[in-house]
Amino acid sequence: MIAAFPIFVLTLSGDDERRGPLLERLDALGLPYELVFGIDGRKGLPPECEKMIDREGTPAITGRELSDGEYACALSHRLIYSYIVERDLPGGIILEDDAILMDDFAKFVRSGDFEKAPMILLDHAFGRALPFRVRQMQSGTLHKCATQPTMASAYSVAKGTARRLLSATTPVRALADWPMSLYHLNAWIAAPRLARHHAPGSGQPSHLHEGRDKLTKAKFRPNVPGTTGLGAKFRRRISVRVGREKGER
């Protein structure tokens, strides 16, 4: 008997319209879910959250300052990691409220494909993987992360991985995607993607772009532990694209 991973939908209070399409899709698929109301940083970070972040240490990891909205996003994902660990859940499937689910998402959930790897990116941008490291699942294939794909809109994590991410975000110094090396987390990329996200210009509001755009336009050079050095350069060199054609993210 497969221990089901609960589905967590990360949203903000008052964002009923934004999360509506995703909830309708989950209901239509017959998949239960739990709403998690995250930290709202649109009007500044709540004072009680300041002790949970490290503003001074952020540039050394992220390569620049973060906006309050970006801190809030990372704190919100951290909240779900804490739920999984504190409630002793086997893991969880995390969906941001603007995620668009593909047809095989339900198969991924019902088949227990989430047990195929400690962390699975169901959506991603710039995905690159190690060649020949492939696992089969009912909803497609999995490919071992070689670099740092971005996008935290849809992914699954086992409890042990949630614990490691919780530690990496205590305090928060990095973007939600991602605070540590995905290669060292043993994260895998789903192909084809089982979720997408609303692209800029789609009419779906972004909670991050406005605050990010106000920051100094410093060159973005992240230094997330485990993603630099000779080993990381070698993995990058031998890596292959996953789930995208040339020119696509």
PDB file of C-alpha atoms in Angstrom:
ATOM      1  CA  MET A   1       0.000   0.000   0.000  1.00  0.00           C
ATOM      2  CA  ILE A   2       1.494   3.306  -1.125  1.00  0.00           C
ATOM      3  CA  ALA A   3       1.612   6.025   1.541  1.00  0.00           C
ATOM      4  CA  ALA A   4       0.062   8.934  -0.329  1.00  0.00           C
ATOM      5  CA  PHE A   5       1.803  12.277  -0.386  1.00  0.00           C
ATOM      6  CA  PRO A   6      -0.729  15.031   0.411  1.00  0.00           C
ATOM      7  CA  ILE A   7      -1.068  17.805  -2.156  1.00  0.00           C
ATOM      8  CA  PHE A   8      -0.342  21.252  -0.743  1.00  0.00           C
ATOM      9  CA  VAL A   9      -1.548  24.288  -2.688  1.00  0.00           C
ATOM     10  CA  LEU A  10       0.504  27.316  -1.727  1.00  0.00           C
ATOM     11  CA  THR A  11      -1.537  30.501  -1.967  1.00  0.00           C
ATOM     12  CA  LEU A  12      -2.172  33.834  -0.282  1.00  0.00           C
ATOM     13  CA  SER A  13      -5.207  35.080   1.580  1.00  0.00           C
ATOM     14  CA  GLY A  14      -7.543  36.903  -0.792  1.00  0.00           C
ATOM     15  CA  ASP A  15      -6.174  35.227  -3.933  1.00  0.00           C
ATOM     16  CA  ASP A  16      -9.389  33.303  -4.608  1.00  0.00           C
ATOM     17  CA  GLU A  17      -9.465  34.190  -8.296  1.00  0.00           C
ATOM     18  CA  ARG A  18      -5.817  33.335  -8.824  1.00  0.00           C
ATOM     19  CA  ARG A  19      -6.074  29.841  -7.319  1.00  0.00           C
ATOM     20  CA  GLY A  20      -9.533  29.117  -8.750  1.00  0.00           C
ATOM     21  CA  PRO A  21      -8.438  27.356 -11.979  1.00  0.00           C
ATOM     22  CA  LEU A  22      -6.016  25.059 -10.145  1.00  0.00           C
ATOM     23  CA  LEU A  23      -8.573  24.055  -7.521  1.00  0.00           C
ATOM     24  CA  GLU A  24     -11.167  23.395 -10.219  1.00  0.00           C
ATOM     25  CA  ARG A  25      -8.662  21.178 -12.018  1.00  0.00           C
ATOM     26  CA  LEU A  26      -7.822  19.230  -8.861  1.00  0.00           C
ATOM     27  CA  ASP A  27     -11.515  18.790  -8.093  1.00  0.00           C
ATOM     28  CA  ALA A  28     -12.169  17.561 -11.637  1.00  0.00           C
ATOM     29  CA  LEU A  29      -9.344  15.023 -11.264  1.00  0.00           C
ATOM     30  CA  GLY A  30     -10.775  13.877  -7.931  1.00  0.00           C
ATOM     31  CA  LEU A  31      -7.582  14.727  -6.061  1.00  0.00           C
ATOM     32  CA  PRO A  32      -7.824  16.041  -2.490  1.00  0.00           C
ATOM     33  CA  TYR A  33      -5.613  18.954  -1.478  1.00  0.00           C
ATOM     34  CA  GLU A  34      -4.805  21.230   1.419  1.00  0.00           C
ATOM     35  CA  LEU A  35      -4.554  24.992   1.095  1.00  0.00           C
ATOM     36  CA  VAL A  36      -1.496  26.516   2.726  1.00  0.00           C
ATOM     37  CA  PHE A  37      -1.696  30.271   3.180  1.00  0.00           C
ATOM     38  CA  GLY A  38       1.829  31.559   2.823  1.00  0.00           C
ATOM     39  CA  ILE A  39       3.613  34.738   3.853  1.00  0.00           C
ATOM     40  CA  ASP A  40       2.373  37.856   2.067  1.00  0.00           C
ATOM     41  CA  GLY A  41       5.273  40.166   1.256  1.00  0.00           C
ATOM     42  CA  ARG A  42       3.464  42.459  -1.185  1.00  0.00           C
ATOM     43  CA  LYS A  43       3.344  45.309   1.315  1.00  0.00           C
ATOM     44  CA  GLY A  44       6.594  44.526   3.048  1.00  0.00           C
ATOM     45  CA  LEU A  45       7.709  41.551   5.071  1.00  0.00           C
ATOM     46  CA  PRO A  46       5.793  41.071   8.351  1.00  0.00           C
ATOM     47  CA  PRO A  47       8.016  42.058  11.327  1.00  0.00           C
ATOM     48  CA  GLU A  48       7.856  38.569  12.858  1.00  0.00           C
ATOM     49  CA  CYS A  49       9.493  37.173   9.717  1.00  0.00           C
ATOM     50  CA  GLU A  50      12.628  39.292   9.997  1.00  0.00           C
ATOM     51  CA  LYS A  51      14.158  36.894  12.507  1.00  0.00           C
ATOM     52  CA  MET A  52      13.685  34.071   9.983  1.00  0.00           C
ATOM     53  CA  ILE A  53      15.794  35.658   7.245  1.00  0.00           C
ATOM     54  CA  ASP A  54      19.398  36.806   6.887  1.00  0.00           C
ATOM     55  CA  ARG A  55      19.461  39.961   4.779  1.00  0.00           C
ATOM     56  CA  GLU A  56      23.186  40.566   5.282  1.00  0.00           C
ATOM     57  CA  GLY A  57      24.109  37.012   4.300  1.00  0.00           C
ATOM     58  CA  THR A  58      21.824  36.861   1.262  1.00  0.00           C
ATOM     59  CA  PRO A  59      24.088  38.436  -1.407  1.00  0.00           C
ATOM     60  CA  ALA A  60      26.851  35.904  -0.702  1.00  0.00           C
ATOM     61  CA  ILE A  61      24.442  33.067  -1.572  1.00  0.00           C
ATOM     62  CA  THR A  62      22.046  34.604  -4.067  1.00  0.00           C
ATOM     63  CA  GLY A  63      24.374  37.080  -5.766  1.00  0.00           C
ATOM     64  CA  ARG A  64      22.124  40.049  -5.019  1.00  0.00           C
ATOM     65  CA  GLU A  65      19.624  41.337  -2.499  1.00  0.00           C
ATOM     66  CA  LEU A  66      16.149  39.806  -2.420  1.00  0.00           C
ATOM     67  CA  SER A  67      12.877  41.684  -2.424  1.00  0.00           C
ATOM     68  CA  ASP A  68      10.441  41.227   0.451  1.00  0.00           C
ATOM     69  CA  GLY A  69       8.216  39.284  -1.931  1.00  0.00           C
ATOM     70  CA  GLU A  70      11.047  36.882  -2.756  1.00  0.00           C
ATOM     71  CA  TYR A  71      11.784  36.355   0.925  1.00  0.00           C
ATOM     72  CA  ALA A  72       8.066  35.779   1.518  1.00  0.00           C
ATOM     73  CA  CYS A  73       7.939  33.180  -1.259  1.00  0.00           C
ATOM     74  CA  ALA A  74      10.912  31.285   0.182  1.00  0.00           C
ATOM     75  CA  LEU A  75       9.412  31.462   3.682  1.00  0.00           C
ATOM     76  CA  SER A  76       6.126  30.122   2.351  1.00  0.00           C
ATOM     77  CA  HIS A  77       7.795  27.064   0.825  1.00  0.00           C
ATOM     78  CA  ARG A  78       9.701  26.648   4.084  1.00  0.00           C
ATOM     79  CA  LEU A  79       6.363  26.576   5.898  1.00  0.00           C
ATOM     80  CA  ILE A  80       5.324  23.495   3.928  1.00  0.00           C
ATOM     81  CA  TYR A  81       8.643  21.766   4.654  1.00  0.00           C
ATOM     82  CA  SER A  82       7.983  22.351   8.339  1.00  0.00           C
ATOM     83  CA  TYR A  83       4.458  20.889   7.995  1.00  0.00           C
ATOM     84  CA  ILE A  84       5.841  17.715   6.429  1.00  0.00           C
ATOM     85  CA  VAL A  85       8.509  17.278   9.105  1.00  0.00           C
ATOM     86  CA  GLU A  86       6.465  18.278  12.151  1.00  0.00           C
ATOM     87  CA  ARG A  87       3.440  16.229  11.123  1.00  0.00           C
ATOM     88  CA  ASP A  88       5.661  13.250  10.298  1.00  0.00           C
ATOM     89  CA  LEU A  89       4.224  12.957   6.796  1.00  0.00           C
ATOM     90  CA  PRO A  90       5.924  10.664   4.269  1.00  0.00           C
ATOM     91  CA  GLY A  91       6.325  13.678   1.994  1.00  0.00           C
ATOM     92  CA  GLY A  92       4.260  16.108  -0.003  1.00  0.00           C
ATOM     93  CA  ILE A  93       3.406  17.399  -3.472  1.00  0.00           C
ATOM     94  CA  ILE A  94       3.735  21.177  -3.539  1.00  0.00           C
ATOM     95  CA  LEU A  95       1.826  23.289  -6.058  1.00  0.00           C
ATOM     96  CA  GLU A  96       1.952  27.065  -6.302  1.00  0.00           C
ATOM     97  CA  ASP A  97      -1.507  28.439  -6.978  1.00  0.00           C
ATOM     98  CA  ASP A  98      -0.778  29.394 -10.596  1.00  0.00           C
ATOM     99  CA  ALA A  99       0.311  25.879 -11.589  1.00  0.00           C
ATOM    100  CA  ILE A 100      -1.313  24.344 -14.663  1.00  0.00           C
ATOM    101  CA  LEU A 101      -1.626  20.568 -14.376  1.00  0.00           C
ATOM    102  CA  MET A 102      -1.022  18.251 -17.322  1.00  0.00           C
ATOM    103  CA  ASP A 103      -3.221  15.237 -18.013  1.00  0.00           C
ATOM    104  CA  ASP A 104      -0.787  12.715 -16.479  1.00  0.00           C
ATOM    105  CA  PHE A 105      -0.504  14.560 -13.174  1.00  0.00           C
ATOM    106  CA  ALA A 106      -3.306  12.415 -11.715  1.00  0.00           C
ATOM    107  CA  LYS A 107      -1.493   9.259 -12.856  1.00  0.00           C
ATOM    108  CA  PHE A 108       1.658  10.504 -11.093  1.00  0.00           C
ATOM    109  CA  VAL A 109      -0.288  10.893  -7.848  1.00  0.00           C
ATOM    110  CA  ARG A 110      -2.365   7.707  -7.999  1.00  0.00           C
ATOM    111  CA  SER A 111       0.457   5.441  -9.157  1.00  0.00           C
ATOM    112  CA  GLY A 112       2.811   6.508  -6.397  1.00  0.00           C
ATOM    113  CA  ASP A 113       5.397   7.718  -8.906  1.00  0.00           C
ATOM    114  CA  PHE A 114       6.382  10.307  -6.290  1.00  0.00           C
ATOM    115  CA  GLU A 115       8.189   7.481  -4.490  1.00  0.00           C
ATOM    116  CA  LYS A 116      10.610   7.056  -7.393  1.00  0.00           C
ATOM    117  CA  ALA A 117      12.936   9.812  -6.107  1.00  0.00           C
ATOM    118  CA  PRO A 118      13.430  11.950  -2.973  1.00  0.00           C
ATOM    119  CA  MET A 119      12.570  15.095  -4.942  1.00  0.00           C
ATOM    120  CA  ILE A 120      10.872  15.386  -8.330  1.00  0.00           C
ATOM    121  CA  LEU A 121      10.521  18.604 -10.320  1.00  0.00           C
ATOM    122  CA  LEU A 122       7.137  18.387 -12.046  1.00  0.00           C
ATOM    123  CA  ASP A 123       7.688  21.776 -13.657  1.00  0.00           C
ATOM    124  CA  HIS A 124      11.027  23.371 -14.383  1.00  0.00           C
ATOM    125  CA  ALA A 125      12.906  25.892 -16.462  1.00  0.00           C
ATOM    126  CA  PHE A 126      16.382  25.352 -17.900  1.00  0.00           C
ATOM    127  CA  GLY A 127      16.335  21.680 -16.915  1.00  0.00           C
ATOM    128  CA  ARG A 128      19.575  19.797 -17.505  1.00  0.00           C
ATOM    129  CA  ALA A 129      20.331  16.269 -16.344  1.00  0.00           C
ATOM    130  CA  LEU A 130      23.088  13.697 -16.209  1.00  0.00           C
ATOM    131  CA  PRO A 131      23.119  11.442 -19.274  1.00  0.00           C
ATOM    132  CA  PHE A 132      22.133   7.805 -18.760  1.00  0.00           C
ATOM    133  CA  ARG A 133      20.650   8.507 -15.304  1.00  0.00           C
ATOM    134  CA  VAL A 134      17.023   7.703 -16.149  1.00  0.00           C
ATOM    135  CA  ARG A 135      14.224   6.075 -14.162  1.00  0.00           C
ATOM    136  CA  GLN A 136      10.920   4.894 -15.561  1.00  0.00           C
ATOM    137  CA  MET A 137       7.580   5.842 -14.080  1.00  0.00           C
ATOM    138  CA  GLN A 138       4.001   5.379 -15.250  1.00  0.00           C
ATOM    139  CA  SER A 139       3.681   9.047 -16.137  1.00  0.00           C
ATOM    140  CA  GLY A 140       6.963   9.264 -18.094  1.00  0.00           C
ATOM    141  CA  THR A 141      10.638   9.251 -17.169  1.00  0.00           C
ATOM    142  CA  LEU A 142      12.826  10.810 -14.501  1.00  0.00           C
ATOM    143  CA  HIS A 143      16.250  12.344 -15.113  1.00  0.00           C
ATOM    144  CA  LYS A 144      18.854  13.120 -12.420  1.00  0.00           C
ATOM    145  CA  CYS A 145      19.470  16.857 -11.991  1.00  0.00           C
ATOM    146  CA  ALA A 146      22.936  17.914 -13.069  1.00  0.00           C
ATOM    147  CA  THR A 147      22.543  21.660 -12.589  1.00  0.00           C
ATOM    148  CA  GLN A 148      20.015  24.010 -10.985  1.00  0.00           C
ATOM    149  CA  PRO A 149      16.745  24.107 -12.943  1.00  0.00           C
ATOM    150  CA  THR A 150      14.574  26.960 -11.738  1.00  0.00           C
ATOM    151  CA  MET A 151      10.842  27.026 -11.006  1.00  0.00           C
ATOM    152  CA  ALA A 152       9.225  25.953  -7.739  1.00  0.00           C
ATOM    153  CA  SER A 153       5.676  25.894  -9.124  1.00  0.00           C
ATOM    154  CA  ALA A 154       5.223  22.118  -8.834  1.00  0.00           C
ATOM    155  CA  TYR A 155       7.394  19.462  -7.184  1.00  0.00           C
ATOM    156  CA  SER A 156       7.323  16.555  -4.758  1.00  0.00           C
ATOM    157  CA  VAL A 157       9.564  16.023  -1.756  1.00  0.00           C
ATOM    158  CA  ALA A 158      10.002  13.087   0.603  1.00  0.00           C
ATOM    159  CA  LYS A 159      10.202  13.797   4.327  1.00  0.00           C
ATOM    160  CA  GLY A 160      13.984  13.483   4.467  1.00  0.00           C
ATOM    161  CA  THR A 161      14.377  15.998   1.657  1.00  0.00           C
ATOM    162  CA  ALA A 162      11.912  18.345   3.321  1.00  0.00           C
ATOM    163  CA  ARG A 163      14.051  18.168   6.461  1.00  0.00           C
ATOM    164  CA  ARG A 164      17.176  19.066   4.486  1.00  0.00           C
ATOM    165  CA  LEU A 165      15.411  21.970   2.770  1.00  0.00           C
ATOM    166  CA  LEU A 166      14.100  23.153   6.123  1.00  0.00           C
ATOM    167  CA  SER A 167      17.651  23.213   7.463  1.00  0.00           C
ATOM    168  CA  ALA A 168      18.883  25.037   4.334  1.00  0.00           C
ATOM    169  CA  THR A 169      16.247  27.731   4.841  1.00  0.00           C
ATOM    170  CA  THR A 170      17.054  28.355   8.509  1.00  0.00           C
ATOM    171  CA  PRO A 171      17.502  31.259   8.081  1.00  0.00           C
ATOM    172  CA  VAL A 172      16.390  32.129   4.544  1.00  0.00           C
ATOM    173  CA  ARG A 173      19.219  33.506   2.399  1.00  0.00           C
ATOM    174  CA  ALA A 174      18.175  32.302  -1.048  1.00  0.00           C
ATOM    175  CA  LEU A 175      15.304  32.159  -3.493  1.00  0.00           C
ATOM    176  CA  ALA A 176      12.673  29.473  -3.112  1.00  0.00           C
ATOM    177  CA  ASP A 177      14.191  27.879  -6.261  1.00  0.00           C
ATOM    178  CA  TRP A 178      16.552  26.679  -4.750  1.00  0.00           C
ATOM    179  CA  PRO A 179      18.428  27.131  -1.440  1.00  0.00           C
ATOM    180  CA  MET A 180      20.838  24.233  -2.010  1.00  0.00           C
ATOM    181  CA  SER A 181      22.243  22.047  -4.753  1.00  0.00           C
ATOM    182  CA  LEU A 182      19.559  19.965  -6.455  1.00  0.00           C
ATOM    183  CA  TYR A 183      22.244  17.484  -7.500  1.00  0.00           C
ATOM    184  CA  HIS A 184      23.221  16.916  -3.870  1.00  0.00           C
ATOM    185  CA  LEU A 185      19.545  16.772  -2.878  1.00  0.00           C
ATOM    186  CA  ASN A 186      19.176  13.881  -5.345  1.00  0.00           C
ATOM    187  CA  ALA A 187      16.447  15.734  -7.227  1.00  0.00           C
ATOM    188  CA  TRP A 188      15.083  14.378 -10.507  1.00  0.00           C
ATOM    189  CA  ILE A 189      13.291  16.047 -13.410  1.00  0.00           C
ATOM    190  CA  ALA A 190      10.004  14.674 -14.764  1.00  0.00           C
ATOM    191  CA  ALA A 191       9.732  14.311 -18.522  1.00  0.00           C
ATOM    192  CA  PRO A 192       7.392  15.240 -19.942  1.00  0.00           C
ATOM    193  CA  ARG A 193       6.561  17.969 -17.453  1.00  0.00           C
ATOM    194  CA  LEU A 194       3.506  17.189 -15.393  1.00  0.00           C
ATOM    195  CA  ALA A 195       2.751  20.842 -14.657  1.00  0.00           C
ATOM    196  CA  ARG A 196       3.309  24.242 -16.200  1.00  0.00           C
ATOM    197  CA  HIS A 197       2.969  27.764 -14.871  1.00  0.00           C
ATOM    198  CA  HIS A 198       1.409  30.950 -16.170  1.00  0.00           C
ATOM    199  CA  ALA A 199       3.989  32.748 -18.281  1.00  0.00           C
ATOM    200  CA  PRO A 200       4.584  36.529 -18.046  1.00  0.00           C
ATOM    201  CA  GLY A 201       1.995  38.359 -20.123  1.00  0.00           C
ATOM    202  CA  SER A 202      -0.628  35.657 -19.643  1.00  0.00           C
ATOM    203  CA  GLY A 203      -2.809  37.958 -17.571  1.00  0.00           C
ATOM    204  CA  GLN A 204      -2.043  36.068 -14.356  1.00  0.00           C
ATOM    205  CA  PRO A 205      -0.650  38.518 -11.773  1.00  0.00           C
ATOM    206  CA  SER A 206       2.873  38.010 -10.459  1.00  0.00           C
ATOM    207  CA  HIS A 207       3.603  38.650  -6.792  1.00  0.00           C
ATOM    208  CA  LEU A 208       7.371  38.847  -7.321  1.00  0.00           C
ATOM    209  CA  HIS A 209       8.207  40.899 -10.411  1.00  0.00           C
ATOM    210  CA  GLU A 210       7.262  44.320  -9.059  1.00  0.00           C
ATOM    211  CA  GLY A 211       9.419  44.133  -5.937  1.00  0.00           C
ATOM    212  CA  ARG A 212      12.266  42.452  -7.808  1.00  0.00           C
ATOM    213  CA  ASP A 213      12.284  45.153 -10.480  1.00  0.00           C
ATOM    214  CA  LYS A 214      12.915  47.828  -7.847  1.00  0.00           C
ATOM    215  CA  LEU A 215      16.212  46.256  -6.834  1.00  0.00           C
ATOM    216  CA  THR A 216      19.582  47.336  -8.144  1.00  0.00           C
ATOM    217  CA  LYS A 217      20.231  45.641 -11.474  1.00  0.00           C
ATOM    218  CA  ALA A 218      23.314  43.809 -10.263  1.00  0.00           C
ATOM    219  CA  LYS A 219      24.550  40.887 -12.337  1.00  0.00           C
ATOM    220  CA  PHE A 220      22.910  37.744 -11.018  1.00  0.00           C
ATOM    221  CA  ARG A 221      25.665  35.375  -9.873  1.00  0.00           C
ATOM    222  CA  PRO A 222      24.272  32.920  -7.343  1.00  0.00           C
ATOM    223  CA  ASN A 223      26.698  31.023  -5.145  1.00  0.00           C
ATOM    224  CA  VAL A 224      24.391  28.386  -3.677  1.00  0.00           C
ATOM    225  CA  PRO A 225      26.489  25.778  -1.827  1.00  0.00           C
ATOM    226  CA  GLY A 226      27.261  22.776  -4.007  1.00  0.00           C
ATOM    227  CA  THR A 227      26.574  24.531  -7.310  1.00  0.00           C
ATOM    228  CA  THR A 228      30.051  25.923  -7.998  1.00  0.00           C
ATOM    229  CA  GLY A 229      33.513  24.418  -8.305  1.00  0.00           C
ATOM    230  CA  LEU A 230      35.055  21.808 -10.587  1.00  0.00           C
ATOM    231  CA  GLY A 231      32.451  19.135  -9.897  1.00  0.00           C
ATOM    232  CA  ALA A 232      29.585  21.454 -10.812  1.00  0.00           C
ATOM    233  CA  LYS A 233      31.406  22.597 -13.964  1.00  0.00           C
ATOM    234  CA  PHE A 234      31.973  18.981 -15.022  1.00  0.00           C
ATOM    235  CA  ARG A 235      28.315  18.073 -14.475  1.00  0.00           C
ATOM    236  CA  ARG A 236      27.288  21.096 -16.509  1.00  0.00           C
ATOM    237  CA  ARG A 237      29.605  20.108 -19.346  1.00  0.00           C
ATOM    238  CA  ILE A 238      28.271  16.561 -19.663  1.00  0.00           C
ATOM    239  CA  SER A 239      24.627  17.426 -18.956  1.00  0.00           C
ATOM    240  CA  VAL A 240      21.800  17.194 -21.483  1.00  0.00           C
ATOM    241  CA  ARG A 241      18.569  19.135 -21.902  1.00  0.00           C
ATOM    242  CA  VAL A 242      15.486  17.546 -20.403  1.00  0.00           C
ATOM    243  CA  GLY A 243      11.901  18.160 -21.490  1.00  0.00           C
ATOM    244  CA  ARG A 244      12.679  21.115 -23.739  1.00  0.00           C
ATOM    245  CA  GLU A 245      13.868  21.839 -27.246  1.00  0.00           C
ATOM    246  CA  LYS A 246      16.864  24.025 -28.029  1.00  0.00           C
ATOM    247  CA  GLY A 247      16.014  27.639 -27.232  1.00  0.00           C
ATOM    248  CA  GLU A 248      13.240  26.718 -24.791  1.00  0.00           C
ATOM    249  CA  ARG A 249      13.571  27.223 -21.066  1.00  0.00           C
TER     250      ARG A 249
END
